[in-house]
């Protein structure tokens, strides 16, 4: 039923990963059922098929950049919309079976991205250890717990899940690293505007038109819509053909963003709406604030201008 809170959640698995840790910050997910998926595509297809109400998948990492498979799925698959973002600090720990001293660690299981982000710590503290690539942070923790490896680089939730002792915490070379996740559902009315929202779009430009990308940016700029992220991905049609992913401040219910969307619809080959949703409260905690509308571009200004035009059309000149 429309408006019914989701109760069945799926996330990029396996258990004990940052994705599960991020999902458990969503109150409804903490109370509901949580099921790991083997891939981003499997998670999103579960929502499309109605087997889950929502999926939590990674969008981007502050060190590794955008997660291409998620963007591709959102642009090309059956439409889904983002209803919430979750930004999670990436805090890696070194976990091992209880009683294992750091000096005895000879093999360390890690996802390649995890070992890359902890390269400096490994060089300084375990220079002789062999790092073994595994498919996920959760798999690393499970392998260490089963005795396949002496230790694992994993998320705190993975160490706890597999009863590992934490030999060292916060071992990432970039202590302020974060991963941004998206909670994705089947299309429906977006969450109501909060005054501090984001809108995500996938925009296909006309490739045979000079200045096509500039036209896209101008539709936003002239209405005072702040562009917080732009990312390009190949469409797969031909070399040089791209889809652009945009994150804009504002909500589809806002007048100025609504007019910008209408403008994009006119000048683009295609526009896919990926959702309007509240910014994660982490942004405010990090000192970020909503960018106010420039003079003359607030919803009040738009309403006043529309009323003035209506009076002109009816013959009133005052």
Coordinates of C-alpha atoms in Angstrom, one line a residue:
X1 CA 0.0 0.0 0.0
X2 CA 1.2 3.5 -0.8
X3 CA 2.7 5.1 2.3
X4 CA 3.3 1.8 4.1
X5 CA 6.7 1.9 5.8
X6 CA 9.2 -0.6 4.4
X7 CA 9.8 -3.7 6.4
X8 CA 11.8 -6.0 4.1
X9 CA 15.3 -4.7 3.4
X10 CA 18.1 -6.1 1.2
X11 CA 21.7 -4.8 1.2
X12 CA 25.0 -5.6 -0.6
X13 CA 26.3 -8.5 1.4
X14 CA 27.6 -10.6 2.9
X15 CA 26.9 -10.0 6.5
X16 CA 29.3 -8.0 8.6
X17 CA 30.1 -5.4 5.9
X18 CA 29.9 -1.6 6.0
X19 CA 26.6 -1.9 4.0
X20 CA 25.0 -3.8 6.8
X21 CA 26.4 -1.4 9.3
X22 CA 25.0 1.5 7.3
X23 CA 21.6 -0.1 6.9
X24 CA 21.2 -0.6 10.7
X25 CA 21.4 3.2 11.1
X26 CA 17.9 3.3 9.4
X27 CA 15.3 2.9 12.2
X28 CA 12.8 0.9 10.1
X29 CA 15.6 -1.4 8.9
X30 CA 16.8 -2.0 12.4
X31 CA 13.3 -3.2 13.3
X32 CA 12.6 -5.0 10.0
X33 CA 14.0 -7.9 8.1
X34 CA 17.5 -7.5 6.6
X35 CA 18.8 -9.9 3.9
X36 CA 22.2 -9.7 2.2
X37 CA 22.5 -9.9 -1.5
X38 CA 25.5 -11.2 -3.6
X39 CA 25.7 -8.1 -5.8
X40 CA 24.3 -4.6 -6.3
X41 CA 22.3 -5.9 -9.3
X42 CA 20.8 -8.7 -7.2
X43 CA 19.8 -6.3 -4.4
X44 CA 18.1 -3.9 -6.8
X45 CA 16.4 -6.7 -8.7
X46 CA 14.9 -7.9 -5.4
X47 CA 13.2 -4.6 -5.1
X48 CA 12.1 -4.5 -8.7
X49 CA 10.6 -8.0 -8.3
X50 CA 8.8 -7.0 -5.1
X51 CA 10.8 -9.5 -3.0
X52 CA 12.1 -6.6 -0.9
X53 CA 10.7 -3.1 -0.1
X54 CA 14.0 -1.3 -0.3
X55 CA 17.7 -1.9 -1.0
X56 CA 20.8 -0.2 0.5
X57 CA 23.6 0.0 -2.0
X58 CA 26.9 2.0 -2.2
X59 CA 26.9 5.2 -4.3
X60 CA 30.4 6.6 -3.8
X61 CA 33.4 6.6 -1.5
X62 CA 35.4 9.7 -0.6
X63 CA 38.6 7.9 -1.5
X64 CA 37.7 5.4 -4.3
X65 CA 35.1 7.6 -6.0
X66 CA 31.8 6.6 -7.5
X67 CA 30.5 3.0 -7.5
X68 CA 30.0 2.4 -11.3
X69 CA 27.9 -0.7 -11.0
X70 CA 25.3 1.2 -8.9
X71 CA 25.1 4.1 -11.3
X72 CA 24.8 1.8 -14.3
X73 CA 22.0 -0.1 -12.7
X74 CA 20.1 3.1 -11.7
X75 CA 20.4 4.5 -15.2
X76 CA 19.7 1.4 -17.3
X77 CA 17.5 -0.9 -15.3
X78 CA 13.8 -0.7 -14.6
X79 CA 13.3 2.6 -12.8
X80 CA 13.9 2.9 -9.0
X81 CA 14.2 6.0 -6.8
X82 CA 16.4 7.0 -3.9
X83 CA 14.4 7.8 -0.8
X84 CA 17.3 8.3 1.7
X85 CA 21.1 8.6 1.8
X86 CA 23.3 7.2 4.5
X87 CA 26.9 8.5 4.9
X88 CA 29.0 6.2 7.0
X89 CA 32.6 6.8 8.3
X90 CA 34.9 4.1 7.0
X91 CA 36.7 2.8 10.1
X92 CA 38.8 -0.3 9.4
X93 CA 40.0 -2.6 12.2
X94 CA 42.5 -5.4 12.2
X95 CA 40.7 -8.4 13.7
X96 CA 42.0 -11.9 14.7
X97 CA 41.0 -14.8 16.8
X98 CA 41.3 -14.1 20.5
X99 CA 44.7 -14.8 21.9
X100 CA 46.5 -13.9 18.6
X101 CA 49.3 -11.5 19.2
X102 CA 50.1 -8.9 16.5
X103 CA 53.6 -10.2 16.2
X104 CA 52.4 -13.6 15.0
X105 CA 50.3 -12.3 12.1
X106 CA 51.7 -13.6 8.8
X107 CA 48.6 -13.5 6.6
X108 CA 45.9 -10.8 6.4
X109 CA 42.7 -11.2 4.5
X110 CA 41.3 -8.0 3.0
X111 CA 39.2 -6.7 0.2
X112 CA 41.5 -5.0 -2.3
X113 CA 39.9 -1.5 -1.6
X114 CA 40.4 -2.1 2.1
X115 CA 44.0 -3.1 1.9
X116 CA 44.7 -0.1 -0.4
X117 CA 43.1 2.3 2.1
X118 CA 45.3 0.7 4.9
X119 CA 48.5 0.4 2.9
X120 CA 50.5 2.8 5.2
X121 CA 49.4 1.1 8.4
X122 CA 50.3 -2.4 7.0
X123 CA 53.7 -1.1 5.9
X124 CA 54.5 0.3 9.3
X125 CA 53.1 -2.5 11.5
X126 CA 53.0 -5.7 9.4
X127 CA 55.7 -5.2 6.7
X128 CA 56.3 -9.0 6.3
X129 CA 52.7 -10.1 6.3
X130 CA 51.1 -11.4 3.1
X131 CA 47.8 -9.7 2.2
X132 CA 45.3 -12.1 0.6
X133 CA 42.6 -10.6 -1.6
X134 CA 39.0 -11.7 -0.7
X135 CA 35.6 -10.7 -2.1
X136 CA 34.4 -8.5 0.8
X137 CA 35.2 -7.2 4.2
X138 CA 32.7 -9.7 5.6
X139 CA 34.5 -12.6 3.9
X140 CA 37.8 -11.4 5.3
X141 CA 36.4 -11.4 8.9
X142 CA 34.8 -14.9 8.3
X143 CA 38.1 -16.3 7.0
X144 CA 40.0 -15.0 10.0
X145 CA 37.3 -16.4 12.3
X146 CA 37.6 -19.8 10.6
X147 CA 41.4 -19.8 11.0
X148 CA 42.0 -19.6 7.2
X149 CA 44.0 -16.4 7.8
X150 CA 45.8 -15.0 10.8
X151 CA 43.9 -11.7 10.7
X152 CA 41.5 -9.6 8.7
X153 CA 41.0 -6.0 7.7
X154 CA 37.3 -5.5 8.2
X155 CA 34.5 -3.3 9.5
X156 CA 33.9 -3.2 13.3
X157 CA 30.5 -5.0 12.7
X158 CA 32.4 -7.8 11.0
X159 CA 34.8 -8.3 13.8
X160 CA 32.0 -8.4 16.3
X161 CA 29.9 -10.8 14.1
X162 CA 32.8 -13.3 13.9
X163 CA 34.0 -12.9 17.4
X164 CA 37.4 -11.5 16.5
X165 CA 39.6 -9.6 18.9
X166 CA 40.4 -6.2 17.6
X167 CA 44.3 -6.0 17.5
X168 CA 44.2 -2.4 16.1
X169 CA 41.4 0.0 15.3
X170 CA 41.1 3.0 12.9
X171 CA 43.9 1.7 10.7
X172 CA 42.9 3.5 7.5
X173 CA 45.4 5.9 6.1
X174 CA 42.6 8.5 5.6
X175 CA 40.8 8.8 9.0
X176 CA 38.1 11.0 7.5
X177 CA 37.1 8.6 4.7
X178 CA 33.3 8.0 4.3
X179 CA 31.1 5.9 2.0
X180 CA 27.8 7.2 0.8
X181 CA 24.9 4.7 0.5
X182 CA 21.5 5.0 -1.1
X183 CA 18.3 3.5 0.1
X184 CA 16.4 2.6 -3.1
X185 CA 12.7 1.7 -3.5
X186 CA 10.2 1.3 -6.3
X187 CA 8.9 4.5 -7.8
X188 CA 6.4 6.4 -5.7
X189 CA 5.8 9.8 -4.2
X190 CA 9.1 11.2 -2.8
X191 CA 9.6 12.0 0.9
X192 CA 8.2 15.5 1.7
X193 CA 10.7 18.4 1.4
X194 CA 12.7 19.2 4.5
X195 CA 14.4 22.4 3.3
X196 CA 17.7 20.5 3.1
X197 CA 17.2 18.0 0.3
X198 CA 19.0 16.5 -2.7
X199 CA 17.7 15.5 -6.0
X200 CA 19.5 13.0 -8.2
X201 CA 19.2 12.7 -12.0
X202 CA 20.6 10.7 -14.9
X203 CA 20.9 13.0 -17.9
X204 CA 21.5 12.0 -21.5
X205 CA 22.7 14.9 -23.6
X206 CA 22.2 15.3 -27.4
X207 CA 25.6 14.3 -28.7
X208 CA 25.2 16.0 -32.1
X209 CA 24.5 19.4 -30.5
X210 CA 27.3 21.9 -29.8
X211 CA 27.2 23.0 -26.1
X212 CA 24.8 20.4 -25.0
X213 CA 26.4 19.9 -21.6
X214 CA 26.6 23.7 -21.1
X215 CA 22.9 23.9 -21.8
X216 CA 22.2 21.4 -19.0
X217 CA 24.4 23.3 -16.5
X218 CA 22.7 26.6 -17.5
X219 CA 19.2 25.3 -16.8
X220 CA 20.4 24.8 -13.2
X221 CA 22.6 27.8 -12.8
X222 CA 20.0 30.4 -14.0
X223 CA 17.6 29.2 -11.4
X224 CA 20.1 29.1 -8.6
X225 CA 20.1 25.3 -8.3
X226 CA 23.4 24.2 -6.7
X227 CA 25.1 21.3 -8.4
X228 CA 26.9 19.2 -5.7
X229 CA 28.1 16.3 -7.9
X230 CA 28.5 15.5 -11.6
X231 CA 29.7 12.1 -12.8
X232 CA 29.9 10.7 -16.3
X233 CA 29.5 7.0 -17.3
X234 CA 29.6 5.5 -20.8
X235 CA 26.2 4.4 -22.1
X236 CA 27.6 1.3 -23.9
X237 CA 26.1 2.5 -27.2
X238 CA 29.3 3.8 -28.8
X239 CA 32.6 5.3 -27.8
X240 CA 32.1 8.9 -26.6
X241 CA 28.5 8.4 -25.6
X242 CA 27.9 9.2 -21.9
X243 CA 25.2 9.6 -19.3
X244 CA 25.8 12.3 -16.7
X245 CA 24.7 11.7 -13.1
X246 CA 23.8 14.9 -11.3
X247 CA 23.1 15.6 -7.6
X248 CA 21.4 19.0 -7.0
X249 CA 20.3 20.8 -3.9
X250 CA 16.6 21.1 -3.6
X251 CA 13.5 18.9 -3.9
X252 CA 11.3 18.1 -6.9
X253 CA 8.5 19.9 -5.0
X254 CA 10.5 23.2 -5.0
X255 CA 9.4 25.6 -7.7
X256 CA 12.8 26.5 -8.9
X257 CA 14.0 22.9 -9.1
X258 CA 10.7 22.0 -10.8
X259 CA 11.3 24.7 -13.5
X260 CA 14.9 23.4 -13.9
X261 CA 13.6 19.9 -14.5
X262 CA 11.2 21.2 -17.1
X263 CA 14.1 23.0 -18.8
X264 CA 16.3 19.8 -18.8
X265 CA 13.4 17.9 -20.3
X266 CA 13.3 20.4 -23.2
X267 CA 17.1 20.4 -23.9
X268 CA 18.2 16.8 -23.1
X269 CA 17.8 13.7 -25.1
X270 CA 16.4 12.0 -22.0
X271 CA 16.3 12.7 -18.2
X272 CA 15.7 10.0 -15.6
X273 CA 14.6 11.2 -12.2
X274 CA 16.4 9.2 -9.5
X275 CA 14.8 10.7 -6.5
X276 CA 14.4 13.6 -4.1
X277 CA 15.4 12.9 -0.5
X278 CA 16.8 14.5 2.7
X279 CA 20.5 15.1 3.0
X280 CA 22.1 12.9 5.6
X281 CA 22.5 14.7 8.9
X282 CA 26.2 14.0 8.7
X283 CA 26.5 16.9 6.3
X284 CA 25.3 19.3 8.9
X285 CA 27.6 17.8 11.5
X286 CA 30.5 18.3 9.2
X287 CA 29.7 22.0 9.0
X288 CA 27.8 22.0 5.7
X289 CA 24.7 24.1 5.4
X290 CA 22.0 24.3 2.8
X291 CA 22.9 26.8 0.1
X292 CA 20.2 29.6 0.2
X293 CA 18.4 30.6 -2.9
X294 CA 20.0 33.6 -4.6
X295 CA 18.0 36.9 -4.5
X296 CA 14.9 36.5 -6.7
X297 CA 15.0 32.7 -6.9
X298 CA 13.2 31.6 -3.8
X299 CA 9.9 29.8 -4.0
X300 CA 8.3 33.0 -2.7
X301 CA 9.9 35.0 -5.5
X302 CA 8.6 32.5 -8.1
X303 CA 5.1 32.7 -6.6
X304 CA 5.2 36.5 -6.7
X305 CA 6.4 36.5 -10.3
X306 CA 3.7 34.0 -11.4
X307 CA 1.0 36.0 -9.7
X308 CA 2.3 39.2 -11.4
X309 CA 2.2 37.4 -14.8
X310 CA -1.3 36.2 -14.2
X311 CA -2.5 39.7 -13.5
X312 CA -0.9 41.0 -16.7
X313 CA -2.6 38.3 -18.7
X314 CA -6.0 39.2 -17.2
X315 CA -5.5 42.9 -18.0
X316 CA -4.3 44.2 -14.7
X317 CA -1.3 46.4 -14.9
X318 CA -0.9 47.4 -11.3

